[in-house]
Coordinates of C-alpha atoms in Angstrom, one line a residue:
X1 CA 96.7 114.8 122.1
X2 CA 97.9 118.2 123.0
X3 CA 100.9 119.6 122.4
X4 CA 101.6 121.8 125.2
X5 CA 103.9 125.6 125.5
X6 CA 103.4 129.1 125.1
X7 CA 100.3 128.6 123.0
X8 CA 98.6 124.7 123.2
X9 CA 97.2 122.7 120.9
X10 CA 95.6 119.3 119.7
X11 CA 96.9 116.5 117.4
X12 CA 94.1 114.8 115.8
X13 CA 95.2 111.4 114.8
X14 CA 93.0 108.9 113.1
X15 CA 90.1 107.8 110.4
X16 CA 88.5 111.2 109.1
X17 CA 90.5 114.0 111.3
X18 CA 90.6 116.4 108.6
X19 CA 86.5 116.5 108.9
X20 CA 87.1 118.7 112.0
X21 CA 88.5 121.7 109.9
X22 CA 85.2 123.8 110.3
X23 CA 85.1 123.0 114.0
X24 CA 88.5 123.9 114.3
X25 CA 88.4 127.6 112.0
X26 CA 84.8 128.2 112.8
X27 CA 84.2 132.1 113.1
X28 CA 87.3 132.8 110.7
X29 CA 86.6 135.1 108.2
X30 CA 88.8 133.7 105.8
X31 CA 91.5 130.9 104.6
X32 CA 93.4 130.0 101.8
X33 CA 94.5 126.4 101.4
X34 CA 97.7 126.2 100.3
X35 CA 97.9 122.5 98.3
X36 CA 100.1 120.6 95.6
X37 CA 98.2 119.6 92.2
X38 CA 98.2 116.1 92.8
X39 CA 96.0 116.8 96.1
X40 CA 93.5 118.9 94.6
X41 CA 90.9 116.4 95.3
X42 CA 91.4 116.6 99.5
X43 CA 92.5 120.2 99.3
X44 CA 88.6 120.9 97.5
X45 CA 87.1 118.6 100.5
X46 CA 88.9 120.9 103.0
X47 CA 87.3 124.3 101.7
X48 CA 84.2 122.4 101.0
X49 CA 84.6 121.6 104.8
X50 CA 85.5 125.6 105.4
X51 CA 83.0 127.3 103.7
X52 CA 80.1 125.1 105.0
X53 CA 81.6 126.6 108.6
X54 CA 81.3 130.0 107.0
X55 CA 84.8 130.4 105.9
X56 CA 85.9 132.2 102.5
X57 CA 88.3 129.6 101.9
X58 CA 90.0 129.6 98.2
X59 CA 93.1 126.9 97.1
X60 CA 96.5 128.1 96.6
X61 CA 97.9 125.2 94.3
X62 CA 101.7 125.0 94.6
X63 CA 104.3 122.8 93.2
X64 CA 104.8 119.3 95.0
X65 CA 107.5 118.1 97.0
X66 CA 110.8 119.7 97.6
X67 CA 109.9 122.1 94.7
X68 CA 107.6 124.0 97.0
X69 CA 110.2 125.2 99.6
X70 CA 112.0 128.1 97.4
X71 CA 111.5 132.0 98.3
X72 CA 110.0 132.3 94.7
X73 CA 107.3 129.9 95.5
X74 CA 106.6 131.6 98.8
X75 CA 106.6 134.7 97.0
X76 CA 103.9 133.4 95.0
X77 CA 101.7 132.5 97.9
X78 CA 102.3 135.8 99.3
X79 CA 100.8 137.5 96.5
X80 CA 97.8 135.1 96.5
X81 CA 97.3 136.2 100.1
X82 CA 97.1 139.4 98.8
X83 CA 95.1 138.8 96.6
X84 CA 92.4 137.1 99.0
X85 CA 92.8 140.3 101.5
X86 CA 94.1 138.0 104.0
X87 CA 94.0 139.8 107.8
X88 CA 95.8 138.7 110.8
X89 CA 93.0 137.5 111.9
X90 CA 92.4 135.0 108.8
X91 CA 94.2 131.9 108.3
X92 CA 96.2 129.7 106.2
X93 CA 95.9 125.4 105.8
X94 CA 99.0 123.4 104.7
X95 CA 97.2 120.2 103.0
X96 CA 100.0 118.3 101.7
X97 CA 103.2 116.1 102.7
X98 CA 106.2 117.7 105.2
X99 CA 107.3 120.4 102.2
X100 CA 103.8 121.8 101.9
X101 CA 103.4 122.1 105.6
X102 CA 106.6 123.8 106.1
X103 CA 105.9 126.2 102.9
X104 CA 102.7 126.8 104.8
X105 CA 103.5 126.9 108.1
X106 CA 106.5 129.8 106.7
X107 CA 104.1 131.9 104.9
X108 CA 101.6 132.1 107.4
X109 CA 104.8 133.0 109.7
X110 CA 105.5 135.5 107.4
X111 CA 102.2 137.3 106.3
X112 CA 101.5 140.5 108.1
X113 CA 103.9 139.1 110.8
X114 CA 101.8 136.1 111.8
X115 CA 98.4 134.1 111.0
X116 CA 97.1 131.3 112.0
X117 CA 98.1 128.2 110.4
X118 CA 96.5 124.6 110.7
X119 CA 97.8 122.0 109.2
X120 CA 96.4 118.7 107.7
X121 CA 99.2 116.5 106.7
X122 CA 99.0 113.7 104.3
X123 CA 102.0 111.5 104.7
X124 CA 103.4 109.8 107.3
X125 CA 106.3 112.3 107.4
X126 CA 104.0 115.4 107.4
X127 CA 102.0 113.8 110.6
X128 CA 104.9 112.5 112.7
X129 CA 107.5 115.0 112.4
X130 CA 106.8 118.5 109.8
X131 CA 103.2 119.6 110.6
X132 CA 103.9 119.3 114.4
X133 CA 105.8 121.2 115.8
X134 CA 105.8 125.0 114.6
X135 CA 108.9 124.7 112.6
X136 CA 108.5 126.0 109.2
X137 CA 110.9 127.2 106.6
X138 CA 112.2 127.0 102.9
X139 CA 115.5 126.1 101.4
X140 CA 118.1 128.2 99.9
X141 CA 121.2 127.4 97.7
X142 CA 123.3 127.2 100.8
X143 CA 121.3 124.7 102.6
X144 CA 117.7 123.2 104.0
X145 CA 115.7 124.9 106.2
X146 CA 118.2 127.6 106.6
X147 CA 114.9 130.6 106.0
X148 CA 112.3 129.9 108.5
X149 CA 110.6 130.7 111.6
X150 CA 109.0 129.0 114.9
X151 CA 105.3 129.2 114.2
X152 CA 103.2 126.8 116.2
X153 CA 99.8 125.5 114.2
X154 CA 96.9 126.0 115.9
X155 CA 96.2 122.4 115.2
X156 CA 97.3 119.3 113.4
X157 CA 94.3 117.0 111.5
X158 CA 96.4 113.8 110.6
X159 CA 93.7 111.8 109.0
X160 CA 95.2 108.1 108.9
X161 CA 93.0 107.4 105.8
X162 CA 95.0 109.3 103.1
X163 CA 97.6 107.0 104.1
X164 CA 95.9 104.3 102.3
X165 CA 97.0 106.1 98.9
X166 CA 100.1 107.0 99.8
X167 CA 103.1 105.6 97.2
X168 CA 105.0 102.6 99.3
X169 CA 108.6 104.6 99.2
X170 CA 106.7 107.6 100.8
X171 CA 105.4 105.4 103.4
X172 CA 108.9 103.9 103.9
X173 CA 110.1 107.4 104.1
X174 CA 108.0 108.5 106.8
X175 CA 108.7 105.6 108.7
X176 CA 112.1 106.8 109.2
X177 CA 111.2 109.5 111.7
X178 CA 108.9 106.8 112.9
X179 CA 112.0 104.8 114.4
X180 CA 114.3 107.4 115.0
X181 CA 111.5 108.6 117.7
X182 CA 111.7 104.4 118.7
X183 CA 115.8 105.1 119.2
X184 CA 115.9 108.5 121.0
X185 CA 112.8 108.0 123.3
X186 CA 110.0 105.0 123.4
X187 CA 111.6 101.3 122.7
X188 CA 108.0 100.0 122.3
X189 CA 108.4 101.6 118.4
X190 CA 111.3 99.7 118.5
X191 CA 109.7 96.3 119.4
X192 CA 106.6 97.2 117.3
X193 CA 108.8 97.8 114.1
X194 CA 110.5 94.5 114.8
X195 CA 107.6 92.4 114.8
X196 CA 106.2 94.5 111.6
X197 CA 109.2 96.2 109.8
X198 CA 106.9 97.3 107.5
X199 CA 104.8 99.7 110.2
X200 CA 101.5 98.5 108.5
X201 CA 99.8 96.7 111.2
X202 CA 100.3 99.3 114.3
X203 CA 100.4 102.6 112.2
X204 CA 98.2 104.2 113.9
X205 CA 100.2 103.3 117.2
X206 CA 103.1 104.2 115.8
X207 CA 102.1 107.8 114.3
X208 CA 100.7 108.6 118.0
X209 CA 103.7 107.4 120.0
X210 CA 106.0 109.2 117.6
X211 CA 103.8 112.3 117.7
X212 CA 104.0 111.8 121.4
X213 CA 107.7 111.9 121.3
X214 CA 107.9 115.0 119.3
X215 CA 105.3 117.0 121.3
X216 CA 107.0 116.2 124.9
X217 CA 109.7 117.8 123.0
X218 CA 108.8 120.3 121.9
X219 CA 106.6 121.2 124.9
X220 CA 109.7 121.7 126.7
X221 CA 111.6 123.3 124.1
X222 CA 109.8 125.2 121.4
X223 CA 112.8 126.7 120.1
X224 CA 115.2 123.8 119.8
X225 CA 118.0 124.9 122.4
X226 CA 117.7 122.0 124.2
X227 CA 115.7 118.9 124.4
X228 CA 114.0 119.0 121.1
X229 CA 117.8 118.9 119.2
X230 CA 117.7 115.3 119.9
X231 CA 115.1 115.0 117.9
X232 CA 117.5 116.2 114.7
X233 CA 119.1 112.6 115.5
X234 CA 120.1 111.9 112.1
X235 CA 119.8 114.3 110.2
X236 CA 123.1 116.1 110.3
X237 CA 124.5 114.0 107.9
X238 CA 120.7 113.5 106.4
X239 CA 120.6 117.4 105.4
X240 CA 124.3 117.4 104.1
X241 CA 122.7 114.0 101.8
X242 CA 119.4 116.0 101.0
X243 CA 121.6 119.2 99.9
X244 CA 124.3 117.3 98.0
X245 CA 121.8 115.0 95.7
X246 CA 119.7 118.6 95.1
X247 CA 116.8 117.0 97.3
X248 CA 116.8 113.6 94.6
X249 CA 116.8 111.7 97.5
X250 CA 113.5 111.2 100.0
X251 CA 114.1 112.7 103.5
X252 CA 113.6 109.7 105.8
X253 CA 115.8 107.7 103.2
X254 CA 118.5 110.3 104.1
X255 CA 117.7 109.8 107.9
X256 CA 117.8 106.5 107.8
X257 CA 121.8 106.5 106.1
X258 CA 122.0 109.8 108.9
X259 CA 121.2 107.2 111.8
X260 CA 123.4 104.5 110.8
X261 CA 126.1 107.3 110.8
X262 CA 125.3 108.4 114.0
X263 CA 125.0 104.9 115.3
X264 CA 128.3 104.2 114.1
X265 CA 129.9 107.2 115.3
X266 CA 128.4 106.1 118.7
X267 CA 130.6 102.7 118.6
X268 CA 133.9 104.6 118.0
X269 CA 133.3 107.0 120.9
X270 CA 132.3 104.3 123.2
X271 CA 129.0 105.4 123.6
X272 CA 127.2 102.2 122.1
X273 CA 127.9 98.6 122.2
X274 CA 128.3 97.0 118.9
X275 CA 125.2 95.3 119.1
X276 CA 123.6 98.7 119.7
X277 CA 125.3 99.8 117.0
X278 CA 124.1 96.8 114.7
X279 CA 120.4 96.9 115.8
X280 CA 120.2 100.0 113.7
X281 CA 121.3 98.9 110.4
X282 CA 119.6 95.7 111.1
X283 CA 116.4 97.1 111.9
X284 CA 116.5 100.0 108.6
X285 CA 117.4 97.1 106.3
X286 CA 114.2 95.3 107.2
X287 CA 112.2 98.2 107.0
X288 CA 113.4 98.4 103.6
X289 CA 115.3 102.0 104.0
X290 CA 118.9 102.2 102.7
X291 CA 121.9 102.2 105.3
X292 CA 124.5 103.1 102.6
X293 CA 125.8 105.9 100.6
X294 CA 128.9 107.4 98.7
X295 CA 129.6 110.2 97.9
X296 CA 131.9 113.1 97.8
X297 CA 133.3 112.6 102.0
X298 CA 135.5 116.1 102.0
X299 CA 131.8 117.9 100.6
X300 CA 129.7 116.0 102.9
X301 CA 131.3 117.6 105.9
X302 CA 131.5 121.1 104.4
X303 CA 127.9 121.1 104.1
X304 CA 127.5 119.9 107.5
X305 CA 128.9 122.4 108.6
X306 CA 126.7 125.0 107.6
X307 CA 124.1 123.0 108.5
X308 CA 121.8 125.0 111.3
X309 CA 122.4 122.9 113.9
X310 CA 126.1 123.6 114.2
X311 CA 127.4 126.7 116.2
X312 CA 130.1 128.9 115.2
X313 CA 132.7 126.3 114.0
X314 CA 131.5 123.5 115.9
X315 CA 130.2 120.7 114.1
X316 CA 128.1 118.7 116.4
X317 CA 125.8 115.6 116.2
X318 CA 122.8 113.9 118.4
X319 CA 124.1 110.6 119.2
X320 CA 123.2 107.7 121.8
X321 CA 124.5 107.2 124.7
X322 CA 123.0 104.1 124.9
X323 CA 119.1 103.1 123.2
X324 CA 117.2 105.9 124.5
X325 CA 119.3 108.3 125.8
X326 CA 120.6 110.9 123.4
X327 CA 122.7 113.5 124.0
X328 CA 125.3 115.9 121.7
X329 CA 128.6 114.9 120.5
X330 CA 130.3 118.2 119.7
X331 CA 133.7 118.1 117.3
X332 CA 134.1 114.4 117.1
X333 CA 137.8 112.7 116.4
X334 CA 138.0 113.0 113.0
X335 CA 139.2 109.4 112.7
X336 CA 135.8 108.8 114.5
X337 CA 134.0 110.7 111.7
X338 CA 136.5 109.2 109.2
X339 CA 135.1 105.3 110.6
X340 CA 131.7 106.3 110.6
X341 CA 131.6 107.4 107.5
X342 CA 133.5 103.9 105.9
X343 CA 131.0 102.2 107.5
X344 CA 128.2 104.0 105.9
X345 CA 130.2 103.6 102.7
X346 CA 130.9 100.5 102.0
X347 CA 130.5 98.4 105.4
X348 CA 128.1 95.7 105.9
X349 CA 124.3 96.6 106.4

């Protein structure tokens, strides 16, 4: 599918996607392929892939995971680009999970003010939600995704066969974003998920409609002033989760507890019916995500409100206004906030 704005490009979803890499970077001079150990394997079949198109293409092995989105690790990258004499007119491939891409997509932001980036993702996050897009960015002390830039890929390869090796809790993960596209925007990933909480039998369905939901988005709204916020549903309180645990819990596990806030915070402004309300933690308990946490409540909200969707001293949240409509809920009652967050605390799943 394309993804349509300023600059277009295609989504490649399916059995051996990431096979079109030459097609896709054929006449490039050069590319490094930025890639965690553990993917070494894929990220040789990718410049295999390059330099049979003609492409110099050398790996850039960085850490995995969360660990990969600090400025020293971008540093390091940089100086690899260096190294390989990396021209704007060269490019850069994120092979790796949601991190990797974003640590890719922000270094090719960054490197002589702009080079092309594709990415190939290799988790269920990485296809539905990090490698499309054009967000990128790295984490600092003071919060995720706080350093970054807009920088669209000039395509996304999410080859649905990696998936087959993917760790079950990553899969889960990924699946949050997967039904938080099914709450905001298309109630088919609803009903799918609910016939098949696990997301096995339709994934492929369910990676392209979510996809689909991101790029009408973004399409609209490249740089996240309108439309595209709702598709942070969730992840207010997710980031404040991610930041507080020092990223020791998965992203979509911290979406997942993020909707169920949300939801919840829906019901006490009288935006969704309790049922509504309940659907969501009914439907992230099957999928075996958690709808629960505790933690410090006074910390939480000082962290969210650095978070970089707030404005000024506004703390604001994407909520429903009924299954498929979101919109913003800006300075909430704080006894709303206060019965959301018992809920996620210790209510009932």
């Amino acid at each position: 599918m394309t993804v349509r704005g300023d600059r277009h490009y295609d989504v490649v979803i399916g059995s051996g996607a990431q096979h079109e890499i030459g097609l896709v970077l054929a006449g490039t001079a050069r590319a490094a392929v930025v890639h965690p150990r553990p993917l070494a394997g894929l990220a040789g079949a990718v410049v295999e892939g390059l330099q049979t198109a003609g492409v110099a293409a050398e790996a850039v092995v960085v850490p995995d995971g969360e660990a990969a989105k600090t400025a020293e690790v971008a540093a390091g990258v940089w100086e690899e680009l260096g190294r390989l004499g990396l021209t704007r007119s060269d490019a850069v491939v994120g092979v790796g999970g949601g991190a990797v891409t974003d640590l890719a997509g922000f270094v090719a932001a960054t490197w002589t003010r702009g080079v092309r980036v594709v990415q190939v993702p290799t988790s269920v996050l990485g296809m539905v939600d990090a490698a499309v897009g054009g967000k990128t960015g790295i984490n600092t002390g003071a919060g995720k995704n706080l350093v970054g830039a807009f920088h669209p890929p000039v395509a996304v390869l999410a080859d649905t066969d990696v998936l087959a090796g993917l760790p079950e809790a990553e899969f889960r993960s990924g699946m949050a974003e997967v039904v938080k596209c099914g709450f905001i925007a298309d109630g088919t990933i609803l009903g799918l998920l609910e016939a098949d909480p696990a997301g096995r039998r339709d994934t492929e369905e369910l990676i392209e409609r979510a996809v689909r939901v991101k790029a009408d988005a973004v399409g609209e709204d490249l740089y996240d002033t309108g439309v595209r916020e709702f598709l942070n549903y969730g992840h207010t309180l997710a980031h404040a989760i991610e930041r507080v645990e020092d990223f020791g819990w998965r992203h979509g596990e911290a979406v997942a507890v993020g909707m169920r806030f949300a939801a919840e915070l829906a019901g006490q402004a009288g935006l969704l019916t309790r049922d509504e309300v309940d659907r969501h933690s009914r439907l992230i308990a099957a999928m075996g995500l958690p709808t629960r946490y505790t933690g410090d409540w006074d910390r939480i909200q000082s962290v969210m409100r650095v978070d970089k969707k707030a404005r000024g001293a506004s703390l604001r949240f994407v909520v429903l206004d009924g299954i498929g409509n979101p919109r913003i809920l800006a300075d909430p009652d704080q006894a709303w906030l206060d019965a959301a967050w018992a809920a996620v605390c210790g209510g009932t799943a």
